Coordinates of C-alpha atoms and ligand atoms in Angstrom, one line a residue:
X1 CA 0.0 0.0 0.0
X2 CA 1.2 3.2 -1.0
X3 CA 0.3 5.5 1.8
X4 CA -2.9 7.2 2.4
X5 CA -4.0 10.2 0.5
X6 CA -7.1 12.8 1.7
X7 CA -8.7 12.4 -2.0
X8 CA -7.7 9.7 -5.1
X9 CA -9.6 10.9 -8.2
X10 CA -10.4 7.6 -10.8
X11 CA -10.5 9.4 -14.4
X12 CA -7.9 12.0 -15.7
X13 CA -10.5 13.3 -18.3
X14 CA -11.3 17.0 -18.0
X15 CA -13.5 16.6 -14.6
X16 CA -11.4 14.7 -13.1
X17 CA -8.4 17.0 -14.2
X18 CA -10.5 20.1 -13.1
X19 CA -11.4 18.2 -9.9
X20 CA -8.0 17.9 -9.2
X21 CA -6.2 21.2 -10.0
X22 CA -8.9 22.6 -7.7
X23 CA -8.3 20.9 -4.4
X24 CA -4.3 21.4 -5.8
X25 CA -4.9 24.8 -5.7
X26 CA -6.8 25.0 -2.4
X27 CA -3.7 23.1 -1.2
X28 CA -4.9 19.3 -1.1
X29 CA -2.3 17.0 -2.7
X30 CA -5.0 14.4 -4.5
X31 CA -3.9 11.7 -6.4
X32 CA -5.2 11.1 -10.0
X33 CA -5.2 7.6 -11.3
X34 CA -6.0 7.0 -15.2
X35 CA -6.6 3.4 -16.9
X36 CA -5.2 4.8 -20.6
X37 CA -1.3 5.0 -21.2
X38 CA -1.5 8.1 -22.6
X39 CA -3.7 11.4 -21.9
X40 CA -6.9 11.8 -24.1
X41 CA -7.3 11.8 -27.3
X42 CA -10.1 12.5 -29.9
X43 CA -12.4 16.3 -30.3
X44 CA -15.6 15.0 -28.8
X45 CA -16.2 18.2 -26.9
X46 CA -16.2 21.4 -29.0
X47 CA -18.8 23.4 -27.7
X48 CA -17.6 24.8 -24.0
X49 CA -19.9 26.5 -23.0
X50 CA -19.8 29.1 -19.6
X51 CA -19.8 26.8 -17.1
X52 CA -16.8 25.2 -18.3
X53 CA -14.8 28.3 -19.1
X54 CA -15.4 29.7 -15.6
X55 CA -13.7 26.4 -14.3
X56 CA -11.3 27.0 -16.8
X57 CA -10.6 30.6 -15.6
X58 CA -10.9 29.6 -12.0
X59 CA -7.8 27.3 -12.6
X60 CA -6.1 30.0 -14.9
X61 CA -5.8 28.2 -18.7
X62 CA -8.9 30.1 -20.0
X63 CA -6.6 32.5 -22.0
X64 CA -4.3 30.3 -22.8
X65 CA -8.0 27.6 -24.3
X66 CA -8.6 31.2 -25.9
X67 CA -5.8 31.1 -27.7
X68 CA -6.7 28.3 -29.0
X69 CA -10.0 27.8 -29.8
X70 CA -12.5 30.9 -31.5
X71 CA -15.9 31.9 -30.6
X72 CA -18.8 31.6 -32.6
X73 CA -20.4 34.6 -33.5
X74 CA -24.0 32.8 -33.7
X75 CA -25.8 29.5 -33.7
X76 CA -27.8 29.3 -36.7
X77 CA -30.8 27.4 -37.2
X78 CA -31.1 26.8 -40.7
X79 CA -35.3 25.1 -41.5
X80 CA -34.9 25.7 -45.1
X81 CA -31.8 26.8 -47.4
X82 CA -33.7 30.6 -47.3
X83 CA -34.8 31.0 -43.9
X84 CA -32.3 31.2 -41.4
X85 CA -33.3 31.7 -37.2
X86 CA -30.1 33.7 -36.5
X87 CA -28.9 34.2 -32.7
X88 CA -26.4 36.0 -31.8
X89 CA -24.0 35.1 -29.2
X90 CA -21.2 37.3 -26.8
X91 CA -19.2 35.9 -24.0
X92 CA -21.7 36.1 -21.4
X93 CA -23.8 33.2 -23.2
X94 CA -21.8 31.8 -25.8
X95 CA -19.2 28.7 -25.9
X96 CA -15.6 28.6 -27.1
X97 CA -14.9 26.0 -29.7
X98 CA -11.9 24.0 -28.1
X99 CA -11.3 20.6 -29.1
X100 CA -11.5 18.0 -26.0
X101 CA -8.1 16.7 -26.0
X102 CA -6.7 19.9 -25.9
X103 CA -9.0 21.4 -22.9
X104 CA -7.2 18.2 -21.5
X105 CA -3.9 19.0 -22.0
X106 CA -4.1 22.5 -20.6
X107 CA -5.8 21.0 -17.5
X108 CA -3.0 18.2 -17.2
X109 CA -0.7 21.2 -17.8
X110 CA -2.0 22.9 -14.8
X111 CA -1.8 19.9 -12.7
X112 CA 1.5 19.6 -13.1
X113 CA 2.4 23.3 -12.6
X114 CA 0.5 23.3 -9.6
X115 CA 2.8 20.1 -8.2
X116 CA 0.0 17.2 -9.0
X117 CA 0.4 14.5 -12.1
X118 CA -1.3 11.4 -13.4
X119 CA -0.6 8.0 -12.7
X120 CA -1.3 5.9 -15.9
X121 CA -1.5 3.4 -16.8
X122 CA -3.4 2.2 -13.6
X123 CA -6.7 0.9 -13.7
X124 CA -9.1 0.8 -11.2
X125 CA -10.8 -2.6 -10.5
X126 CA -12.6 -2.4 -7.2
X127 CA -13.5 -0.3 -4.5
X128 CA -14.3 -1.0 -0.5
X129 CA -15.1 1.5 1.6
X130 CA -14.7 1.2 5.2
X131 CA -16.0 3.6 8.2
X132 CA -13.2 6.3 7.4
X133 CA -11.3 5.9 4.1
X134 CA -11.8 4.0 1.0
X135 CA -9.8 1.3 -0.3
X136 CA -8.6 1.4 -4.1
X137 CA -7.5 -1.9 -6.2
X138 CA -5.7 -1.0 -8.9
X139 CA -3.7 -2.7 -11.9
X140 CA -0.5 -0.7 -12.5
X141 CA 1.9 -0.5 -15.2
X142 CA 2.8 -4.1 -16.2
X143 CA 0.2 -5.1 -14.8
X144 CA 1.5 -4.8 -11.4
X145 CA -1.5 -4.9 -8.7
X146 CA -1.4 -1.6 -6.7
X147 CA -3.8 -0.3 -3.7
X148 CA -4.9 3.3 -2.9
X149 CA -5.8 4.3 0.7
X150 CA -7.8 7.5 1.0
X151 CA -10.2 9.6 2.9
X152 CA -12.4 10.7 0.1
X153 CA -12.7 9.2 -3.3
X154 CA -13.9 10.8 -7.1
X155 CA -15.5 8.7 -9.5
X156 CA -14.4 10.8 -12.4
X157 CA -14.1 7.4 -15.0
X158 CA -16.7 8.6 -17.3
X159 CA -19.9 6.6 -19.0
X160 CA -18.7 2.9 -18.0
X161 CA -17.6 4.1 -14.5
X162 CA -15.9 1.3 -12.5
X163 CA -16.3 3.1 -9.5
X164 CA -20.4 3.6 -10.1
X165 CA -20.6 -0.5 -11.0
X166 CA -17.9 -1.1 -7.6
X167 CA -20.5 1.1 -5.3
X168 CA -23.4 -0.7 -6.7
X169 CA -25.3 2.2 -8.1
X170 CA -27.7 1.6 -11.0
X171 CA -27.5 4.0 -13.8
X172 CA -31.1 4.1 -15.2
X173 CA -32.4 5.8 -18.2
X174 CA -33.1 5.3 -21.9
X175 CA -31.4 4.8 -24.8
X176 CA -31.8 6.0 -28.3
X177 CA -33.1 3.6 -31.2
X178 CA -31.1 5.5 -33.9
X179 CA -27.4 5.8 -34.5
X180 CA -25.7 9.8 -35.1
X181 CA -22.6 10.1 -37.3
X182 CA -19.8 12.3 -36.5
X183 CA -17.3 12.9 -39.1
X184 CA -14.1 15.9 -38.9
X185 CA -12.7 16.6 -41.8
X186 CA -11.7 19.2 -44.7
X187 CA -14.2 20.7 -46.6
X188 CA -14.5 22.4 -49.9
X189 CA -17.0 25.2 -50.5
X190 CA -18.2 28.4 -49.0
X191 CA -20.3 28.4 -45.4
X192 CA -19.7 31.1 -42.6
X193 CA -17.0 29.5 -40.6
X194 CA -17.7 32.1 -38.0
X195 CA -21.2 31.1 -36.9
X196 CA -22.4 27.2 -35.9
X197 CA -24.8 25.6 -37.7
X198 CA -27.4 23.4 -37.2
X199 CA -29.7 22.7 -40.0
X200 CA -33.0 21.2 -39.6
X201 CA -34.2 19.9 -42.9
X202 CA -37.2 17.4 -43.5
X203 CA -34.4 14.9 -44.5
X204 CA -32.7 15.0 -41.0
X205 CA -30.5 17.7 -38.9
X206 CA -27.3 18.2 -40.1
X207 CA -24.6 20.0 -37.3
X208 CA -22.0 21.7 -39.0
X209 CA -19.0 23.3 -37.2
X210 CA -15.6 25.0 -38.0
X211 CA -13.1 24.1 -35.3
X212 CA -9.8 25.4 -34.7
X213 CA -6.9 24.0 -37.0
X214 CA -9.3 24.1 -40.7
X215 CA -11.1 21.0 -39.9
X216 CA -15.2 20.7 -39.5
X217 CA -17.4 19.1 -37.8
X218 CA -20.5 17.2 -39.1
X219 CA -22.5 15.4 -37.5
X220 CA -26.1 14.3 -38.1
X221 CA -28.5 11.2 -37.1
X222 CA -28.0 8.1 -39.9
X223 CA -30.6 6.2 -41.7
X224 CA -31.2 1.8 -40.1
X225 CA -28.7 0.3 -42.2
X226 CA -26.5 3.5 -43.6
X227 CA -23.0 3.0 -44.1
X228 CA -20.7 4.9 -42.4
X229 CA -18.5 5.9 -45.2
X230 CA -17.4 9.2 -46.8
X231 CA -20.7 8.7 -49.1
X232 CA -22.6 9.4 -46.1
X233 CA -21.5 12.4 -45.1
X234 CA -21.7 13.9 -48.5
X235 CA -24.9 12.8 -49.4
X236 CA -25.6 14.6 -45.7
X237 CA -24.2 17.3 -46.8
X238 CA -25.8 17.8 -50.1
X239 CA -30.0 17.3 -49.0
X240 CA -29.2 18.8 -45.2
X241 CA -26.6 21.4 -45.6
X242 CA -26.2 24.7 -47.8
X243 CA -25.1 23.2 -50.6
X244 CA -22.2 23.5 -53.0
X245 CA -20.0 21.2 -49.6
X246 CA -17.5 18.8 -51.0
X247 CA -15.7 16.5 -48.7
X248 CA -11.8 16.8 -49.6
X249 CA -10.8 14.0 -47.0
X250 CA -11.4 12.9 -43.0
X251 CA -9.3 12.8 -40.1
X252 CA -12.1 11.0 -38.0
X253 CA -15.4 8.8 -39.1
X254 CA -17.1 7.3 -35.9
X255 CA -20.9 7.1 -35.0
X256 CA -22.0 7.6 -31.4
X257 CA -25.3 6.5 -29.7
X258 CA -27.8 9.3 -27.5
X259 CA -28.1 7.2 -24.3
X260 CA -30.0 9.7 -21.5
X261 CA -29.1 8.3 -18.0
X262 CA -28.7 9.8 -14.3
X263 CA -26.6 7.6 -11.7
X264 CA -29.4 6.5 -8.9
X265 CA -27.0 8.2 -6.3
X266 CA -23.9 10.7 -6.9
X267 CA -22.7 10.0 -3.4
X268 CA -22.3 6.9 -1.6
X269 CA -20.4 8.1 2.1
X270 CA -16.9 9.1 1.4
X271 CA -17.4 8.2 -2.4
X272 CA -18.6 10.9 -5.4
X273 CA -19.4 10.6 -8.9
X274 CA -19.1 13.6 -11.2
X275 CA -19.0 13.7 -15.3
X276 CA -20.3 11.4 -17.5
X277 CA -19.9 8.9 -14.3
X278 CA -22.6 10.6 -12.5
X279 CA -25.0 11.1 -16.4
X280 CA -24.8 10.7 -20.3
X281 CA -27.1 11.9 -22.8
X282 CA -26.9 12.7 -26.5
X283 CA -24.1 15.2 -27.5
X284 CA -26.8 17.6 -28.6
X285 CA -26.0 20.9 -27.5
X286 CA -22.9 19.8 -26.4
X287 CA -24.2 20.0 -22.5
X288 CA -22.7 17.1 -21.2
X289 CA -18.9 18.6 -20.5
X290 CA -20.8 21.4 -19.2
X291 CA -22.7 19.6 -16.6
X292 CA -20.1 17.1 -15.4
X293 CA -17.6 20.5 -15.1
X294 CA -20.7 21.9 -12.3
X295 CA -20.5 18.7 -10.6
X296 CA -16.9 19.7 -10.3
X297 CA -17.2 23.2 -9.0
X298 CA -19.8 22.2 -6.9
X299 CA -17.8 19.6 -5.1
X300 CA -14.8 21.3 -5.1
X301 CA -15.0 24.0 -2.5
X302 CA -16.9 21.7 -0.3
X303 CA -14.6 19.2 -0.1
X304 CA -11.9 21.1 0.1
X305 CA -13.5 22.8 3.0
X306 CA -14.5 20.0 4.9
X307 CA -10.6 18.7 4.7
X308 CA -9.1 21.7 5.5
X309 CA -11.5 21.5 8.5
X310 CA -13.0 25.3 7.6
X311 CA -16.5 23.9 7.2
X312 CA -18.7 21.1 8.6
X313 CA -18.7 17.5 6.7
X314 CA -22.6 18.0 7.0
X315 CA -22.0 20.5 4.1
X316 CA -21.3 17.5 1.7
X317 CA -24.9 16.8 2.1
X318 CA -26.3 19.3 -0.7
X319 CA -24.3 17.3 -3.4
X320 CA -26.3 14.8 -3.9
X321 CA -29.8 16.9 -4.0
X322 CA -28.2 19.9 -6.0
X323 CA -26.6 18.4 -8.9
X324 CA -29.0 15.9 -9.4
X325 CA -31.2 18.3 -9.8
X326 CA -29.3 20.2 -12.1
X327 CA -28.8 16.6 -13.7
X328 CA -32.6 16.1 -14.1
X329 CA -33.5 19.9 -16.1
X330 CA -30.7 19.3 -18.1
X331 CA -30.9 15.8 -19.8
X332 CA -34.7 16.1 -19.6
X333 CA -34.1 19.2 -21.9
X334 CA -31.3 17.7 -24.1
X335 CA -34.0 14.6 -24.3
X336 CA -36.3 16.9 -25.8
X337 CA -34.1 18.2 -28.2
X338 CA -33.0 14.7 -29.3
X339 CA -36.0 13.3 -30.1
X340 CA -36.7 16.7 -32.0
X341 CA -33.7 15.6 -34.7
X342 CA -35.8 12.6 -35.8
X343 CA -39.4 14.3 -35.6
X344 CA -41.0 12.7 -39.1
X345 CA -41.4 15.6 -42.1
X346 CA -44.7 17.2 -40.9
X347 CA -44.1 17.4 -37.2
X348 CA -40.5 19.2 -37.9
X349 CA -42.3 22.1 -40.4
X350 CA -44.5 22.7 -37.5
X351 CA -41.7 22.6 -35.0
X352 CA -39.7 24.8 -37.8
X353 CA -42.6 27.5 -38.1
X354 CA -42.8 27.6 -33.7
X355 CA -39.0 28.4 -34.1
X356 CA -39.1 31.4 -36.1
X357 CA -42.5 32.5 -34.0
X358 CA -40.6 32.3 -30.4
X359 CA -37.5 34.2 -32.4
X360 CA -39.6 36.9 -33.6
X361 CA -41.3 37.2 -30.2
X362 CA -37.2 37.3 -28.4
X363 CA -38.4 34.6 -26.7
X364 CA -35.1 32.3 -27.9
X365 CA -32.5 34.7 -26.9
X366 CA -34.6 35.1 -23.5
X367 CA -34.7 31.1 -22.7
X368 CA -33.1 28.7 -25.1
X369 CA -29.3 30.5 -24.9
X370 CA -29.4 30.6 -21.4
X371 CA -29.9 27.4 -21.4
X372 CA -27.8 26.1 -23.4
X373 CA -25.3 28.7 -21.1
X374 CA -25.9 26.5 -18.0
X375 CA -27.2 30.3 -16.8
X376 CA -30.8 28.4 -15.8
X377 CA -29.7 25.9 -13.5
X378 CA -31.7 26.1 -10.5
X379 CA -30.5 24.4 -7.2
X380 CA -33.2 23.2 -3.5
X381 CA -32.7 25.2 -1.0
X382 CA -30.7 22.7 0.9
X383 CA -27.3 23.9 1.5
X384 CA -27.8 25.0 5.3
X385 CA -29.9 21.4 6.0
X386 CA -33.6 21.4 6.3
X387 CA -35.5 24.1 7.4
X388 CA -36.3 23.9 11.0
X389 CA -40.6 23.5 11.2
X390 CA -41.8 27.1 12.0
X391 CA -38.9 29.2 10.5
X392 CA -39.4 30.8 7.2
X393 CA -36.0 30.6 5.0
X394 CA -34.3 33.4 5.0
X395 CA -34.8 35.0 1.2
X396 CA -38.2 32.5 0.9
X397 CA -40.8 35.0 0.4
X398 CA -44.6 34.9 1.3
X399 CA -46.8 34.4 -1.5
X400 CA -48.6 37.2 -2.2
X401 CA -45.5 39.3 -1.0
X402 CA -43.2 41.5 -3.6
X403 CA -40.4 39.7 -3.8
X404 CA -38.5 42.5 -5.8
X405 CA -35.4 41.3 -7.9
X406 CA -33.0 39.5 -5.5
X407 CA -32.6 35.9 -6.5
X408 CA -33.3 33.0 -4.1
X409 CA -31.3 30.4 -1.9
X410 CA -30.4 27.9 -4.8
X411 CA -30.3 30.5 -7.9
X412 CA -27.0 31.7 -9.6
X413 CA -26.0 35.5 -8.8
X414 CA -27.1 37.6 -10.9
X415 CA -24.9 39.7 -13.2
X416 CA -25.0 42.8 -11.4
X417 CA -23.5 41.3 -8.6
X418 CA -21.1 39.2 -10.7
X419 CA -19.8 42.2 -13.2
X420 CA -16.7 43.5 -12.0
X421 CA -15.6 40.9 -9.5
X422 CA -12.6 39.7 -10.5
X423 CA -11.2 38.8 -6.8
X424 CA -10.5 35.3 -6.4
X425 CA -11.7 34.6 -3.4
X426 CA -12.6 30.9 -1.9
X427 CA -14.8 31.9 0.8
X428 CA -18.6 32.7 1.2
X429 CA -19.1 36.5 0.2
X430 CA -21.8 39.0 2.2
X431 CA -23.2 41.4 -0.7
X432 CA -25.6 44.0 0.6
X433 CA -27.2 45.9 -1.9
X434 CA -29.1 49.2 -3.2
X435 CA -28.7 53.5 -3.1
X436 CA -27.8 53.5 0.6
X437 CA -25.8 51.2 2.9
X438 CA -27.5 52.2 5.7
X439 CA -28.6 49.6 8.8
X440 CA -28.5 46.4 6.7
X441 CA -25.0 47.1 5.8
X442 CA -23.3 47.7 9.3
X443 CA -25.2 44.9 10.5
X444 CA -23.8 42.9 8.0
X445 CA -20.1 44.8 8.5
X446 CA -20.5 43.7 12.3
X447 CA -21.2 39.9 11.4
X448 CA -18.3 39.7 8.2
X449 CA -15.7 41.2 10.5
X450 CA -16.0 37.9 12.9
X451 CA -14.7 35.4 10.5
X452 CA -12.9 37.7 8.0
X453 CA -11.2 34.8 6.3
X454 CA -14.9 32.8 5.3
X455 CA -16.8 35.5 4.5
X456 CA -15.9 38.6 2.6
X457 CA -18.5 41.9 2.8
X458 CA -19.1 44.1 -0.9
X459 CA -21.6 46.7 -0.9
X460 CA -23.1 47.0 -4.4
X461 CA -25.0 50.3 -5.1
X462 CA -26.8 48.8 -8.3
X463 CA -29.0 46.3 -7.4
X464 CA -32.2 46.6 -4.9
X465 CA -31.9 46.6 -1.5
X466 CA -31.2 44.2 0.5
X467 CA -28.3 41.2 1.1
X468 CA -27.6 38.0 -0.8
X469 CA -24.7 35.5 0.6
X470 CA -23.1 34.0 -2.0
X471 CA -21.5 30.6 -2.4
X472 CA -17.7 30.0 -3.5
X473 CA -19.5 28.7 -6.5
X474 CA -21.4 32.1 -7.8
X475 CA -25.0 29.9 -6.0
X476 CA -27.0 32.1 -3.5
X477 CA -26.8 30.9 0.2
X478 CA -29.3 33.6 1.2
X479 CA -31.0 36.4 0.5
X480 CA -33.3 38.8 2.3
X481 CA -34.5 42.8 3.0
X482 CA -34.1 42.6 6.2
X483 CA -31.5 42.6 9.2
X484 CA -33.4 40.1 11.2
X485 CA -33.0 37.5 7.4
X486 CA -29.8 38.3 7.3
X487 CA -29.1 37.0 11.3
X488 CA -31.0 34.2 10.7
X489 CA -28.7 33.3 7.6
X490 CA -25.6 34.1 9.2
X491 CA -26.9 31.9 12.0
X492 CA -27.4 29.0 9.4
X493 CA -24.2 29.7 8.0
X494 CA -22.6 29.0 11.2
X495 CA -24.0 25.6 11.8
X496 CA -21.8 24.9 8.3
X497 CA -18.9 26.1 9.3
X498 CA -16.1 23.9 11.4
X499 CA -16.5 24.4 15.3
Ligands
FAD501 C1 -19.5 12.9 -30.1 C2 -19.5 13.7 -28.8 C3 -19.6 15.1 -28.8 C4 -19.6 15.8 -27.6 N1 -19.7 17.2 -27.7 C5 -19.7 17.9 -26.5 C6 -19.7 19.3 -26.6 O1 -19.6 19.9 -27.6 N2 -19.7 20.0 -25.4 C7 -19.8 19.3 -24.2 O2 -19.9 20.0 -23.1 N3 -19.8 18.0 -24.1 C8 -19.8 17.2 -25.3 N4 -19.7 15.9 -25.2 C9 -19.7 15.2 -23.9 C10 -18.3 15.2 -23.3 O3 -17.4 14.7 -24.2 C11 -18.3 14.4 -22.0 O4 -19.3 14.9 -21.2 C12 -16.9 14.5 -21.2 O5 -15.9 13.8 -21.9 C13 -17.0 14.0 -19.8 O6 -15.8 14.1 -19.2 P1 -15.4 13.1 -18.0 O7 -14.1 13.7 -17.5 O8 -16.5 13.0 -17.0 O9 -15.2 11.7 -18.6 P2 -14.2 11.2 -19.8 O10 -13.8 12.3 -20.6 O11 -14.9 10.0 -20.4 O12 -12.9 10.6 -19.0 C14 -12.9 9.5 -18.2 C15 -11.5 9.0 -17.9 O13 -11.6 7.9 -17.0 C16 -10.6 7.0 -17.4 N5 -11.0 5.7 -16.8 C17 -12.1 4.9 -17.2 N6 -12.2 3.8 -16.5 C18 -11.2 3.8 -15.6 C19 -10.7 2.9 -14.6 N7 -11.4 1.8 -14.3 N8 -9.6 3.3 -13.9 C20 -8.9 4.4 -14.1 N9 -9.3 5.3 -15.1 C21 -10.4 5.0 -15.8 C22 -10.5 7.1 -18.9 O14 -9.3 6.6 -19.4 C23 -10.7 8.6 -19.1 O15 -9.5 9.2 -19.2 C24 -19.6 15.1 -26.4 C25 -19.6 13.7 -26.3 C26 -19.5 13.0 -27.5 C27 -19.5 11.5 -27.5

């Protein structure tokens, strides 16, 4: 046995990376162990969308991925080759285009700056878990047998998870009856390499999209029984796409399945699962890097905090309930718009003609791109525990009751407390907010300044008054008008916080 170690992360693909440059960074020396001999290959996630790129910032490689990849200046829906539902995209709700392998290699970069590394190839075979550390089997290079004693273990090993099959969880769900084609390769002809395009043609959806380097991506569901050849994708091209598309030649030809399925539990005692460990579905949208990198940024400051003894273990708790939540809008959405790609001729020119009524009435900018952002994720209220019986939450408001614009427990901030915050800073943070700092904010001065290095006070003039405490993770804790909310959240806050 190879000593113990506070947390051994299965799966060096970006969340387990992410995961593990994190707790690096908060000073936690994890230990990474990866089955393949050498790091990731293959593009599979090109979209990144915010969520990722805040981790990615948070562990300092977003301008380096920037340098890499390009933005998108709009997703386009093409539903016939003359009518086009255009939307624009910025920073704030648009992805980078970043091959996966390389978003891997910065992140295995940054582990190894930060002191960490992978161990491969070593795969994990089983798991026991005992009252106060877990117990990792491993095969090793050679196919030496190797064992991993730690407090905490990360099931980061993607769709087939070891870990999630070693803790016995079930992984339920549905699978898709059709097959998609994905194909990268060099195209001749003119399309605007600067936008994405999706186009949604009674003959099937085709998903073209330039990456970085000259290649494309195309991808589109195939016919029972269609070859996967170079055919296919040009007769794809031709009746889906713009037209006047030639093939010159492919650097990949693969087809991949649309499986839609949440683990039954993303915690089992001193064991997580995040990634495609924790839930799968179909690459449409290109959600599924996005999700697995919340799981990440969830975890990671709790974790971190319960080891370096700064907050209670019972803080661990809200995993579970929050990102399964998350887990549940998003692949119930992404199965929506899966089944959408093989809606029969007639149902897709009425699906086509809602499309350019919701863009005409803004109503696609409003929902579907922050969506697609991650910006509508929604988390219970069950950071602080369960609500005593009797006591109102602070920031739950009475029905009936003008709840004005400040978000509630479980909601991300909202931009006007976000803009212009560039301070890293791992702790919660105490915004009070509106024209005048008046009572609320000394009250709140006189609560931050008794545990200076958790919570850090900001007095915003923009928003409406009031207070919101924010999570590490941009969440709000609690929010509320008054100074007798904001005691009772500061006294919640305490019950999370390490005696
Ligand atoms: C065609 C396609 C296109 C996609 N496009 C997008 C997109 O545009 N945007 C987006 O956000 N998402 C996209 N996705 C999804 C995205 O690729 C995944 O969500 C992402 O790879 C999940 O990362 P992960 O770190 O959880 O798992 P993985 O990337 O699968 O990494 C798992 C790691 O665990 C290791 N491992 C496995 N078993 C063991 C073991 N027993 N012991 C030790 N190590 C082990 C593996 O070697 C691997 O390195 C796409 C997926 C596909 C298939």
């Amino acid at each position: 046995m190879d000593g113990k170690t506070p947390v051994a992360i299965v799966g060096a693909g970006p969340c387990g990376l992410a995961l593990a440059c994190g707790l690096w960074r908060r000073g936690i020396r994890v230990r990474v162990l990866d089955a393949a001999p050498e790091p990731g290959t293959g593009s599979r996630a090109i979209l990144l969308w915010p969520p990722v790129l805040d981790v990615l910032d948070e562990l300092g490689v977003l301008r380096e991925a920037e340098r890499h990849g390009y933005r998108p200046r709009a997703l386009n829906y093409h539903t016939s080759r003359r009518r086009t539902v255009r939307l624009p995209l910025d920073p704030a709700n648009g992805p980078l285009v970043l091959q996966q392998d390389r978003t891997s290699r910065l992140l295995e970069a940054a582990l190894a700056d930060l002191g960490g590394k992978v161990e491969r190839p070593v795969r994990v075979t089983q798991i026991a878990r005992a009252a106060r550390s877990v117990l990792v089997k491993a095969t090793g290079p050679d196919g030496a047998a190797l064992s991993v004693e730690a407090d905490w273990l990360v099931g980061a090993d993607g769709a087939h998870s070891t870990v999630r099959k070693q803790l016995g969880i079930e992984f339920p769900g549905t699978d898709f009856s059709r097959s998609f084609l994905l194909a990268e390769g060099r195209l001749e002809g003119a399309f605007d390499r600067e936008d994405a395009h999706y186009h949604v043609t009674p003959a099937g959806v085709l998903v073209l999209i330039a990456l970085p380097g000259g290649e494309v991506r195309i991808s589109g569901a195939l016919a029972d029984g269609e070859a996967v050849d170079i055919e296919t994708v040009q007769r794809m091209l031709d009746r889906r796409g713009p037209g006047g598309l030639r093939v010159l030649e492919l650097s990949l030809l693969t087809t991949f399945t649309a499986p839609h399925r949440i683990a039954a539990s993303m915690r089992v005692g001193r064991c997580f699962l995040v990634g495609d460990a924790a839930h799968v579905h179909s690459p449409a949208g290109g959600q599924g890097l996005s999700l697995g990198m919340q799981d990440v940024r969830n975890l990671g400051w709790k974790l971190a905090g319960v080891i370096n003894g700064r907050l209670a273990p019972s803080i661990l708790d809200s995993y579970e309930p929050e990102r399964r939540a998350a887990a549940d809008q998003v692949v119930a959405a992404i199965q929506r718009m899966t089944r959408q790609t093989l809606f029969s001729p007639m149902a897709l020119r009425v699906r086509n003609a809602l499309l350019h009524l919701l863009h005409k009435a803004g109503v696609l900018q409003r929902t579907l791109l922050p969506s697609l952002a991650g910006r509508r994720v929604r988390y219970p209220d069950v950071l602080f525990g369960e609500t005593p019986p009797g006591r109102r939450r602070p920031g739950r408001r009475k029905p009936g009751r003008r709840a004005g614009s400040l978000p509630p427990p479980g909601a991300r901030a909202p931009a006007w407390v976000l803009a212009g915050d560039g301070k890293p800073f791992d702790g919660f943070r105490l915004i009070t907010a509106g024209p005048e700092a008046g009572e609320l904010a000394r009250h709140a001065r006189t609560l931050a300044d008794r545990a200076p290095s958790l919570v850090e006070l900001r007095h915003v003039v923009d928003g409406p008054g009031g207070f919101l405490l924010l999570r590490p993770d941009g969440y709000v804790a609690a929010s509320g008008n008054t100074a007798a909310e904001l005691g009772d959240a500061w006294q919640r806050l305490g019950a999370c916080l390490s005696a």
